[in-house]
Coordinates of C-alpha atoms in Angstrom, one line a residue:
X694 CA 141.9 -143.4 79.3
X695 CA 139.9 -144.3 76.2
X696 CA 140.9 -142.9 72.8
X697 CA 138.5 -142.7 69.8
X698 CA 138.8 -141.3 66.4
X699 CA 136.1 -139.7 64.2
X700 CA 135.7 -137.1 61.5
X701 CA 136.5 -133.5 62.4
X702 CA 134.0 -130.9 61.6
X703 CA 136.0 -127.9 62.9
X704 CA 139.6 -127.7 64.0
X705 CA 140.1 -126.7 67.6
X706 CA 140.7 -128.0 71.1
X707 CA 138.0 -128.5 73.8
X708 CA 138.6 -129.7 77.4
X709 CA 135.8 -130.3 79.9
X710 CA 133.1 -132.5 81.4
X711 CA 130.9 -134.6 79.1
X712 CA 127.2 -134.2 79.1
X713 CA 125.4 -137.1 77.4
X714 CA 122.5 -135.5 75.6
X715 CA 119.5 -137.8 75.3
X716 CA 116.4 -136.6 73.6
X717 CA 113.3 -136.9 75.7
X718 CA 111.7 -139.5 73.4
X719 CA 109.0 -140.6 75.7
X720 CA 106.6 -143.1 74.1
X721 CA 103.6 -141.4 72.8
X722 CA 100.5 -143.2 73.9
X723 CA 97.4 -143.8 71.8
X724 CA 94.5 -142.5 73.7
X725 CA 90.9 -142.8 72.5
X726 CA 88.8 -139.6 72.6
X727 CA 85.2 -138.7 71.9
X728 CA 85.9 -135.0 71.6
X729 CA 87.9 -134.8 68.4
X730 CA 87.2 -131.1 68.0
X731 CA 88.9 -130.4 71.3
X732 CA 92.0 -132.5 70.2
X733 CA 92.1 -130.7 66.9
X734 CA 92.0 -127.3 68.7
X735 CA 94.8 -128.5 71.0
X736 CA 96.8 -129.4 67.9
X737 CA 96.1 -126.1 66.2
X738 CA 97.2 -124.1 69.2
X739 CA 100.4 -126.3 69.5
X740 CA 101.1 -125.7 65.9
X741 CA 100.9 -121.9 66.3
X742 CA 103.2 -122.1 69.3
X743 CA 105.7 -124.2 67.3
X744 CA 105.8 -121.5 64.6
X745 CA 106.3 -118.8 67.2
X746 CA 109.2 -120.9 68.7
X747 CA 110.8 -121.4 65.3
X748 CA 110.5 -117.7 64.5
X749 CA 112.3 -116.9 67.7
X750 CA 114.9 -119.5 66.9
X751 CA 115.4 -117.9 63.5
X752 CA 116.0 -114.5 65.1
X753 CA 118.5 -116.0 67.6
X754 CA 120.3 -117.9 64.8
X755 CA 120.6 -114.8 62.6
X756 CA 122.5 -113.0 65.4
X757 CA 124.8 -116.0 66.1
X758 CA 125.3 -117.7 62.7
X759 CA 124.1 -115.3 60.1
X760 CA 121.0 -115.2 57.9
X761 CA 122.1 -117.9 55.4
X762 CA 122.6 -120.5 58.1
X763 CA 119.5 -119.5 60.0
X764 CA 117.3 -120.2 57.0
X765 CA 116.7 -123.8 58.1
X766 CA 114.4 -122.5 60.8
X767 CA 112.3 -120.6 58.3
X768 CA 112.0 -123.9 56.4
X769 CA 110.9 -125.7 59.5
X770 CA 108.3 -123.1 60.2
X771 CA 106.9 -123.6 56.7
X772 CA 106.9 -127.4 57.1
X773 CA 104.9 -127.1 60.3
X774 CA 102.1 -125.5 58.3
X775 CA 102.5 -127.7 55.2
X776 CA 99.0 -128.6 53.9
X777 CA 99.6 -132.3 53.5
X778 CA 101.3 -132.6 56.9
X779 CA 98.4 -130.7 58.6
X780 CA 95.7 -132.7 56.8
X781 CA 97.2 -136.0 57.8
X782 CA 97.3 -135.1 61.5
X783 CA 93.7 -133.8 61.5
X784 CA 92.5 -136.8 59.5
X785 CA 94.0 -139.2 62.0
X786 CA 92.4 -137.4 64.9
X787 CA 89.0 -137.4 63.3
X788 CA 88.9 -140.9 61.7
X789 CA 90.7 -142.8 64.5
X790 CA 89.3 -140.7 67.4
X791 CA 92.7 -140.4 69.0
X792 CA 94.7 -137.8 70.9
X793 CA 96.7 -135.1 69.1
X794 CA 100.1 -136.3 70.3
X795 CA 99.5 -139.7 68.8
X796 CA 98.3 -138.2 65.5
X797 CA 101.4 -136.0 65.2
X798 CA 103.7 -138.9 66.1
X799 CA 102.2 -141.2 63.4
X800 CA 102.2 -138.5 60.8
X801 CA 105.8 -137.6 61.7
X802 CA 106.9 -141.2 61.4
X803 CA 105.1 -141.7 58.1
X804 CA 106.4 -138.6 56.4
X805 CA 109.9 -139.1 57.7
X806 CA 110.0 -142.7 56.4
X807 CA 108.5 -141.5 53.1
X808 CA 111.2 -138.9 52.6
X809 CA 114.1 -141.2 53.8
X810 CA 113.2 -143.7 51.1
X811 CA 113.3 -141.2 48.2
X812 CA 116.2 -141.2 45.8
X813 CA 116.4 -137.4 45.8
X814 CA 119.0 -136.3 48.3
X815 CA 117.2 -133.0 49.0
X816 CA 114.0 -134.9 50.0
X817 CA 116.1 -137.5 52.0
X818 CA 117.4 -134.6 54.1
X819 CA 113.8 -133.5 54.8
X820 CA 113.3 -136.7 56.8
X821 CA 115.2 -135.3 59.7
X822 CA 113.4 -132.0 59.5
X823 CA 110.0 -133.7 59.7
X824 CA 111.1 -135.6 62.7
X825 CA 112.4 -132.4 64.4
X826 CA 109.2 -130.4 63.9
X827 CA 107.0 -133.3 65.0
X828 CA 109.0 -133.7 68.2
X829 CA 108.6 -130.0 68.8
X830 CA 104.8 -130.1 68.5
X831 CA 104.6 -133.2 70.7
X832 CA 106.7 -131.5 73.4
X833 CA 104.3 -128.5 73.3
X834 CA 101.2 -130.7 73.5
X835 CA 102.7 -132.7 76.4
X836 CA 103.9 -129.7 78.3
X837 CA 107.5 -130.8 78.1
X838 CA 109.7 -127.7 78.2
X839 CA 113.1 -129.5 78.4
X840 CA 114.6 -128.5 75.2
X841 CA 118.2 -129.4 76.2
X842 CA 119.3 -125.8 76.3
X843 CA 119.6 -125.4 80.0
X844 CA 123.3 -126.0 80.4
X845 CA 124.4 -125.5 84.0
X846 CA 128.2 -125.4 83.2
X847 CA 130.6 -125.6 80.3
X848 CA 130.3 -129.0 78.7
X849 CA 131.2 -131.2 75.7
X850 CA 127.9 -132.4 74.4
X851 CA 127.8 -136.1 73.3
X852 CA 124.8 -137.2 71.4
X853 CA 123.5 -139.8 68.8
X854 CA 122.8 -136.8 66.5
X855 CA 121.7 -133.2 66.9
X856 CA 119.1 -131.3 65.0
X857 CA 120.0 -127.7 63.9
X858 CA 117.4 -126.4 66.3
X859 CA 119.0 -128.2 69.2
X860 CA 122.4 -126.9 68.3
X861 CA 121.3 -123.3 68.1
X862 CA 119.2 -123.4 71.3
X863 CA 122.2 -124.4 73.4
X864 CA 124.0 -121.7 75.3
X865 CA 127.0 -120.9 73.2
X866 CA 129.0 -119.7 76.2
X867 CA 128.6 -123.1 77.9
X868 CA 128.9 -125.3 74.8
X869 CA 132.6 -126.3 74.6
X870 CA 132.2 -128.8 71.7
X871 CA 130.0 -131.6 70.6
X872 CA 130.5 -135.2 69.5
X873 CA 127.9 -137.1 67.5
X874 CA 127.7 -140.7 66.3
X875 CA 125.6 -139.9 63.2
X876 CA 125.5 -137.0 60.9
X877 CA 127.4 -135.9 57.8
X878 CA 130.2 -133.4 57.9
X879 CA 128.1 -131.5 55.3
X880 CA 124.9 -131.5 57.4
X881 CA 123.1 -128.3 58.6
X882 CA 124.4 -129.0 62.1
X883 CA 128.0 -129.3 60.9
X884 CA 127.7 -126.1 59.0
X885 CA 126.3 -124.3 62.1
X886 CA 129.2 -125.7 64.2
X887 CA 131.7 -124.2 61.8
X888 CA 129.9 -120.9 61.7
X889 CA 129.6 -120.7 65.5
X890 CA 133.3 -121.7 65.7
X891 CA 132.6 -124.7 67.9
X892 CA 135.0 -127.7 67.7
X893 CA 133.1 -130.9 66.8
X894 CA 133.5 -134.5 65.8
X895 CA 131.2 -136.9 64.1
X896 CA 131.3 -140.6 63.4
X897 CA 132.3 -141.5 67.0
X898 CA 130.7 -144.6 68.6
X899 CA 129.3 -143.0 71.8
X900 CA 128.4 -144.4 75.3
X901 CA 126.1 -143.2 78.1
X902 CA 128.8 -144.3 80.5
X903 CA 130.8 -141.2 79.5
X904 CA 128.4 -138.8 81.2
X905 CA 130.2 -136.6 83.7
X906 CA 133.7 -137.8 82.7
X907 CA 136.4 -135.4 81.7
X908 CA 137.3 -135.4 78.0
X909 CA 139.6 -133.8 75.6
X910 CA 138.5 -133.2 72.0
X911 CA 141.2 -132.7 69.4
X912 CA 139.6 -131.2 66.3
X913 CA 142.9 -131.2 64.5
X914 CA 143.3 -135.0 64.4
X915 CA 139.6 -135.9 65.0
X916 CA 140.5 -137.6 68.3
X917 CA 138.4 -137.8 71.5
X918 CA 140.1 -138.7 74.8
X919 CA 137.7 -140.0 77.5
X920 CA 138.8 -139.9 81.2
X921 CA 141.9 -138.0 80.1
X922 CA 144.7 -138.0 82.6
X923 CA 146.6 -134.9 83.9
X924 CA 149.4 -135.2 81.4
X925 CA 147.0 -135.3 78.5
X926 CA 145.0 -132.4 79.8
X927 CA 148.1 -130.3 80.4
X928 CA 149.4 -131.0 76.9
X929 CA 146.1 -129.9 75.3
X930 CA 145.7 -126.9 77.6
X931 CA 149.1 -125.7 76.3
X932 CA 147.8 -126.2 72.7
X933 CA 144.6 -124.2 73.6
X934 CA 146.7 -121.3 74.9
X935 CA 148.7 -121.4 71.6
X936 CA 145.5 -121.3 69.6
X937 CA 144.3 -118.2 71.6
X938 CA 147.6 -116.5 71.0
X939 CA 147.5 -117.3 67.3
X940 CA 144.1 -115.8 67.0
X941 CA 145.2 -112.6 68.7
X942 CA 148.3 -112.4 66.5
X943 CA 146.1 -112.7 63.4
X944 CA 144.4 -109.4 64.3
X945 CA 147.8 -107.7 63.7
X946 CA 147.4 -108.8 60.0
X947 CA 144.4 -106.4 59.5
X948 CA 145.4 -103.8 56.9
X949 CA 148.3 -105.8 55.6
X950 CA 148.6 -106.8 52.0
X951 CA 147.9 -110.4 50.7
X952 CA 151.4 -110.7 49.2
X953 CA 154.1 -113.4 49.2
X954 CA 157.6 -112.8 50.4
X955 CA 158.8 -112.3 46.9
X956 CA 156.1 -109.9 45.9
X957 CA 153.3 -111.9 44.3
X958 CA 149.9 -110.4 45.2
X959 CA 146.8 -112.6 45.7
X960 CA 143.3 -111.3 45.9
X961 CA 141.8 -112.6 49.2
X962 CA 138.0 -112.2 49.1
X963 CA 135.1 -113.5 51.2
X964 CA 131.9 -115.5 50.5
X965 CA 128.5 -114.2 51.6
X966 CA 124.8 -115.2 51.4
X967 CA 123.1 -112.0 52.4
X968 CA 123.5 -108.2 52.8
X969 CA 123.9 -108.7 56.6
X970 CA 127.0 -110.8 56.0
X971 CA 128.9 -107.8 54.7
X972 CA 129.7 -106.7 58.3
X973 CA 131.6 -109.9 58.9
X974 CA 133.5 -109.4 55.6
X975 CA 134.6 -105.9 56.7
X976 CA 135.4 -107.1 60.2
X977 CA 137.8 -109.7 58.9
X978 CA 139.4 -107.3 56.4
X979 CA 138.7 -109.1 53.2
X980 CA 139.8 -107.3 50.0
X981 CA 136.4 -107.9 48.4
X982 CA 133.5 -110.3 48.0
X983 CA 134.3 -113.3 45.7
X984 CA 131.0 -115.0 45.9
X985 CA 127.6 -113.4 46.8
X986 CA 125.2 -116.3 46.7
X987 CA 122.2 -114.5 45.2
X988 CA 119.9 -117.5 45.4
X989 CA 119.3 -116.7 49.1
X990 CA 117.3 -113.7 48.0
X991 CA 115.0 -116.2 46.3
X992 CA 115.0 -118.7 49.1
X993 CA 114.0 -116.1 51.7
X994 CA 110.7 -115.2 49.9
X995 CA 107.5 -116.9 49.0
X996 CA 107.5 -115.5 45.5
X997 CA 110.0 -114.3 42.9
X998 CA 111.9 -111.3 44.3
X999 CA 111.2 -108.3 42.0
X1000 CA 113.8 -106.0 40.3
X1001 CA 113.6 -103.3 43.0
X1002 CA 114.2 -105.6 46.0
X1003 CA 117.1 -107.2 44.2
X1004 CA 118.5 -103.8 43.1
X1005 CA 118.4 -102.6 46.7
X1006 CA 120.2 -105.6 48.0
X1007 CA 123.0 -105.5 45.4
X1008 CA 123.3 -101.7 45.7
X1009 CA 123.6 -101.9 49.5
X1010 CA 126.4 -104.4 49.3
X1011 CA 128.3 -102.5 46.6
X1012 CA 128.0 -99.3 48.5
X1013 CA 129.1 -100.9 51.8
X1014 CA 132.1 -102.4 50.1
X1015 CA 133.2 -98.9 49.0
X1016 CA 134.7 -99.7 45.6
X1017 CA 136.0 -103.1 46.6
X1018 CA 135.1 -105.9 44.1
X1019 CA 131.7 -107.6 44.6
X1020 CA 131.2 -110.8 42.5
X1021 CA 127.6 -111.8 42.4
X1022 CA 126.7 -115.3 41.3
X1023 CA 123.4 -115.3 39.4
X1024 CA 120.6 -117.5 40.5
X1025 CA 121.8 -121.0 41.4
X1026 CA 118.5 -122.6 42.4
X1027 CA 117.8 -126.4 42.1
X1028 CA 119.5 -129.5 43.4
X1029 CA 119.7 -129.1 47.3
X1030 CA 118.3 -125.5 47.1
X1031 CA 114.6 -125.5 46.3
X1032 CA 111.9 -122.8 46.3
X1033 CA 108.4 -124.1 46.0
X1034 CA 107.1 -121.3 43.8
X1035 CA 109.5 -122.3 41.0
X1036 CA 107.4 -125.4 40.6
X1037 CA 110.4 -127.5 39.6
X1038 CA 109.6 -131.1 38.8
X1039 CA 110.9 -133.9 40.9
X1040 CA 114.2 -135.3 39.6
X1041 CA 115.9 -138.6 40.3
X1042 CA 119.3 -136.9 40.2
X1043 CA 118.8 -133.1 40.9
X1044 CA 122.5 -132.3 41.3
X1045 CA 122.9 -133.0 37.6
X1046 CA 119.5 -131.8 36.6
X1047 CA 117.5 -128.7 35.9
X1048 CA 119.3 -126.0 37.9
X1049 CA 121.2 -122.8 37.9
X1050 CA 122.0 -121.4 34.4
X1051 CA 119.9 -124.1 32.8
X1052 CA 116.8 -122.5 34.4
X1053 CA 117.9 -119.0 33.7
X1054 CA 118.4 -119.6 29.9
X1055 CA 115.0 -121.2 29.6
X1056 CA 113.1 -118.8 31.9
X1057 CA 114.7 -115.6 30.6
X1058 CA 112.1 -113.4 32.3
X1059 CA 113.6 -114.4 35.7
X1060 CA 117.1 -114.0 34.4
X1061 CA 116.6 -110.6 32.8
X1062 CA 115.0 -109.3 36.0
X1063 CA 118.1 -110.2 38.0
X1064 CA 120.5 -108.9 35.3
X1065 CA 118.6 -105.5 35.3
X1066 CA 118.9 -105.3 39.0
X1067 CA 122.6 -106.2 38.9
X1068 CA 123.5 -103.8 36.1
X1069 CA 121.7 -100.9 37.7
X1070 CA 123.5 -101.6 41.1
X1071 CA 126.8 -101.7 39.2
X1072 CA 126.5 -97.9 38.9
X1073 CA 127.0 -97.7 42.7
X1074 CA 130.1 -99.8 43.1
X1075 CA 132.4 -102.4 41.7
X1076 CA 130.1 -105.3 40.8
X1077 CA 131.1 -108.3 38.6
X1078 CA 128.6 -110.9 37.5
X1079 CA 129.3 -114.6 37.5
X1080 CA 127.3 -117.4 35.9
X1081 CA 127.1 -121.0 37.5
X1082 CA 127.0 -124.5 36.1
X1083 CA 128.5 -123.7 32.7
X1084 CA 129.2 -126.7 30.3
X1085 CA 129.5 -125.1 26.9
X1086 CA 130.7 -122.1 24.9
X1087 CA 127.2 -121.8 23.4
X1088 CA 125.8 -121.1 26.9
X1089 CA 128.2 -118.3 27.4
X1090 CA 127.5 -116.7 24.1
X1091 CA 123.7 -116.9 24.8
X1092 CA 124.3 -115.3 28.2
X1093 CA 126.4 -112.5 26.6
X1094 CA 123.6 -111.8 24.1
X1095 CA 121.0 -111.5 26.9
X1096 CA 123.3 -109.2 28.9
X1097 CA 123.8 -107.0 25.8
X1098 CA 120.0 -106.8 25.2
X1099 CA 119.4 -105.8 28.9
X1100 CA 122.1 -103.1 28.6
X1101 CA 120.4 -101.8 25.5
X1102 CA 117.0 -101.7 27.3
X1103 CA 118.6 -99.7 30.2
X1104 CA 120.3 -97.3 27.9
X1105 CA 117.1 -96.7 26.0
X1106 CA 115.3 -96.0 29.4
X1107 CA 118.1 -93.6 30.4
X1108 CA 119.1 -95.8 33.4
X1109 CA 122.9 -95.8 34.2
X1110 CA 125.0 -98.9 34.7
X1111 CA 128.6 -99.6 35.4
X1112 CA 131.4 -101.4 33.5
X1113 CA 130.9 -105.0 34.8
X1114 CA 133.3 -107.9 34.4
X1115 CA 131.6 -111.1 33.3
X1116 CA 132.8 -114.5 34.6
X1117 CA 131.8 -118.1 34.9
X1118 CA 132.0 -120.8 37.6
X1119 CA 134.2 -123.7 36.6
X1120 CA 132.5 -126.5 38.5
X1121 CA 132.0 -129.2 35.9
X1122 CA 134.7 -131.4 34.3
X1123 CA 133.2 -130.3 30.9
X1124 CA 134.0 -126.7 31.7
X1125 CA 137.6 -127.6 32.7
X1126 CA 138.2 -129.5 29.5
X1127 CA 137.2 -126.6 27.3
X1128 CA 138.5 -123.9 29.6
X1129 CA 140.8 -122.7 26.9
X1130 CA 137.8 -121.9 24.7
X1131 CA 135.7 -120.5 27.6
X1132 CA 138.5 -118.1 28.6
X1133 CA 138.2 -116.4 25.3
X1134 CA 134.6 -115.4 26.1
X1135 CA 134.8 -114.1 29.7
X1136 CA 136.9 -111.9 32.0
X1137 CA 137.4 -114.4 34.8
X1138 CA 136.9 -117.9 36.1
X1139 CA 135.9 -118.9 39.6
X1140 CA 136.4 -122.5 40.4
X1141 CA 133.6 -124.0 42.5
X1142 CA 135.5 -126.9 44.1
X1143 CA 132.5 -128.3 46.0
X1144 CA 130.6 -129.4 42.8
X1145 CA 133.8 -129.9 40.8
X1146 CA 135.0 -132.5 43.3
X1147 CA 131.7 -134.4 43.5
X1148 CA 131.3 -134.5 39.7
X1149 CA 134.9 -135.5 39.1
X1150 CA 134.9 -138.3 41.7
X1151 CA 131.2 -139.3 41.1
X1152 CA 130.6 -139.0 44.8
X1153 CA 127.5 -137.3 46.3
X1154 CA 129.0 -134.8 48.8
X1155 CA 125.8 -134.9 50.9
X1156 CA 126.1 -138.7 51.4
X1157 CA 127.7 -139.4 54.8
X1158 CA 128.3 -143.1 53.8
X1159 CA 130.8 -141.8 51.3
X1160 CA 132.6 -139.3 53.6
X1161 CA 135.5 -141.7 54.0
X1162 CA 136.2 -141.7 50.2
X1163 CA 135.2 -138.1 49.4
X1164 CA 138.7 -136.7 48.8
X1165 CA 138.9 -133.1 47.8
X1166 CA 142.7 -133.4 47.6
X1167 CA 142.4 -136.1 44.9
X1168 CA 145.0 -135.7 42.2
X1169 CA 142.3 -135.5 39.5
X1170 CA 140.7 -132.5 41.2
X1171 CA 144.0 -130.7 41.7
X1172 CA 145.0 -131.4 38.1
X1173 CA 141.7 -129.9 36.9
X1174 CA 142.4 -126.8 38.9
X1175 CA 145.9 -126.5 37.5
X1176 CA 144.5 -127.0 33.9
X1177 CA 141.9 -124.3 34.5
X1178 CA 144.5 -121.8 35.7
X1179 CA 146.9 -122.4 32.8
X1180 CA 144.1 -122.2 30.2
X1181 CA 142.7 -119.1 31.8
X1182 CA 146.0 -117.2 31.9
X1183 CA 146.8 -118.2 28.4
X1184 CA 143.9 -116.2 27.1
X1185 CA 144.1 -113.2 29.6
X1186 CA 141.4 -114.5 32.0
X1187 CA 142.1 -114.3 35.8
X1188 CA 141.3 -117.3 37.9
X1189 CA 140.0 -117.7 41.4
X1190 CA 138.6 -120.4 43.8
X1191 CA 135.3 -119.8 45.7
X1192 CA 134.6 -123.3 46.9
X1193 CA 135.4 -124.8 50.4
X1194 CA 138.8 -125.9 49.1
X1195 CA 139.8 -122.3 48.9
X1196 CA 139.9 -122.2 52.8
X1197 CA 141.9 -125.4 53.0
X1198 CA 145.2 -124.2 54.6
X1199 CA 147.0 -127.4 53.6
X1200 CA 146.6 -126.3 49.9
X1201 CA 147.0 -122.6 50.1
X1202 CA 150.7 -122.7 49.1
X1203 CA 149.9 -125.2 46.3
X1204 CA 147.2 -122.9 44.9
X1205 CA 149.6 -119.9 44.9
X1206 CA 152.2 -121.9 43.1
X1207 CA 149.6 -123.1 40.6
X1208 CA 149.1 -119.4 39.8
X1209 CA 145.7 -118.8 41.3
X1210 CA 144.9 -115.1 41.3
X1211 CA 142.1 -115.1 43.9
X1212 CA 140.8 -117.1 46.8
X1213 CA 137.3 -116.4 48.2
X1214 CA 136.6 -118.0 51.6
X1215 CA 134.3 -117.7 54.6
X1216 CA 135.1 -114.4 56.4
X1217 CA 136.7 -116.1 59.4
X1218 CA 139.3 -117.7 57.2
X1219 CA 140.6 -114.5 55.6
X1220 CA 143.3 -113.7 58.3
X1221 CA 144.6 -117.3 58.7
X1222 CA 144.9 -117.5 54.9
X1223 CA 146.6 -114.1 54.8
X1224 CA 149.2 -115.3 57.3
X1225 CA 150.1 -118.3 55.1
X1226 CA 150.3 -116.2 51.9
X1227 CA 152.6 -113.7 53.5
X1228 CA 155.0 -116.5 54.5
X1229 CA 155.2 -118.1 51.0
X1230 CA 158.4 -117.7 49.0
X1231 CA 158.0 -118.8 45.3
X1232 CA 161.6 -119.7 44.7

């Protein structure tokens, strides 16, 4: 038996036969042609077919992993029709008088290399996307229909890496788990695995010789057992049975309070990215929504969403939550979330650049449109508004002045609005250090642990080379959370956590003991966290 260790993407156990997944990367031959018009026509038809395939993939992904995670396929469809990409392919066909497959392959390689060499992490990530769409078009041109989704039996997929499209196309009923050699734990594919609830490991040195062998994947320890013996299989089958029973028992917690053994109540909310995600929130019995990522309303359109479309989205969520709190984060565009129509300049370090509240306070027309929609929707439910990327008291005061002016406009127009709490994200060390001053200006804090961790440790959380030293449990991060809680409470401000760390079950009890008032997590984590909370005794 061979035992290997990698990085776990999702906790869980998988037992089954290995399928070594190898992409059909047949060499694309350069073929001279006299009829360049015919080749361009072949390419145009293949491009149209690629867009149709990606649109179907998007629909499938929405059903399986939600609108937010499916958005990557909309991005791919747009990239297929990108002007520069299209022009390059047509130009190569015309000037070099070559076949369409070769022109697409060369363009894909050139663009992928160009993106990979950029300093900007957002554009670096686009290198894999360009490669993915180019392979799709080449497969269509060459008539290759083997997309890797025809799984004959339940298997553990082992691959060098997987594109998001490959992951979604696989039959979920037959995909037991997957193991990759490359890919970050924060990649699109990793996020999809967590959303689809599929155990997965990355960072494992893989081998073709494993194909057909029986393996055990232990997502709790990040271990893969190749050619596992009967004793090992029996041991992990027992663990699997325990996991199934645990999930069934969790259903009994629906309708129960989020309260410790000695009576301390915690608000246990859920994070969402779209109106459709509300169904999952209700199904998992969350007490409210602690983070509605409103930027996805902007990322899903080709132009700025108007007041009415935003109002409808916020109103629908508020009504569906039937009086439960809904905390909407205002526009957090920039960094790794880009919308072309914003026309943002290229930045060497976008994570620390022109983003989120910095855009809103400069482009107040966009900001006021969103605030009008939010305040109007607040008349139909329990909406709170939260502002991201705060670093100063002056920013908060400016925000409050703008909110006040928007309320005055609505009053003058005779448009009703509710009594909304105003809060801020604590996701920069600067905000932590002045949290005693900020707490005097707002009703609540929500700690964004993803950005707070990367800024505190000076580690890019998207960089897989740094995965081994990216430590969200670092004492500095935990001390900052504790400081924020203490300063918030000192000035009557309640404090929550809405980052990934909120769902870290190893820290749930620590957060409760720190005095955290609220945890907002992915809907599927609500019941597991509830179970822990209900077993905590504060003595």
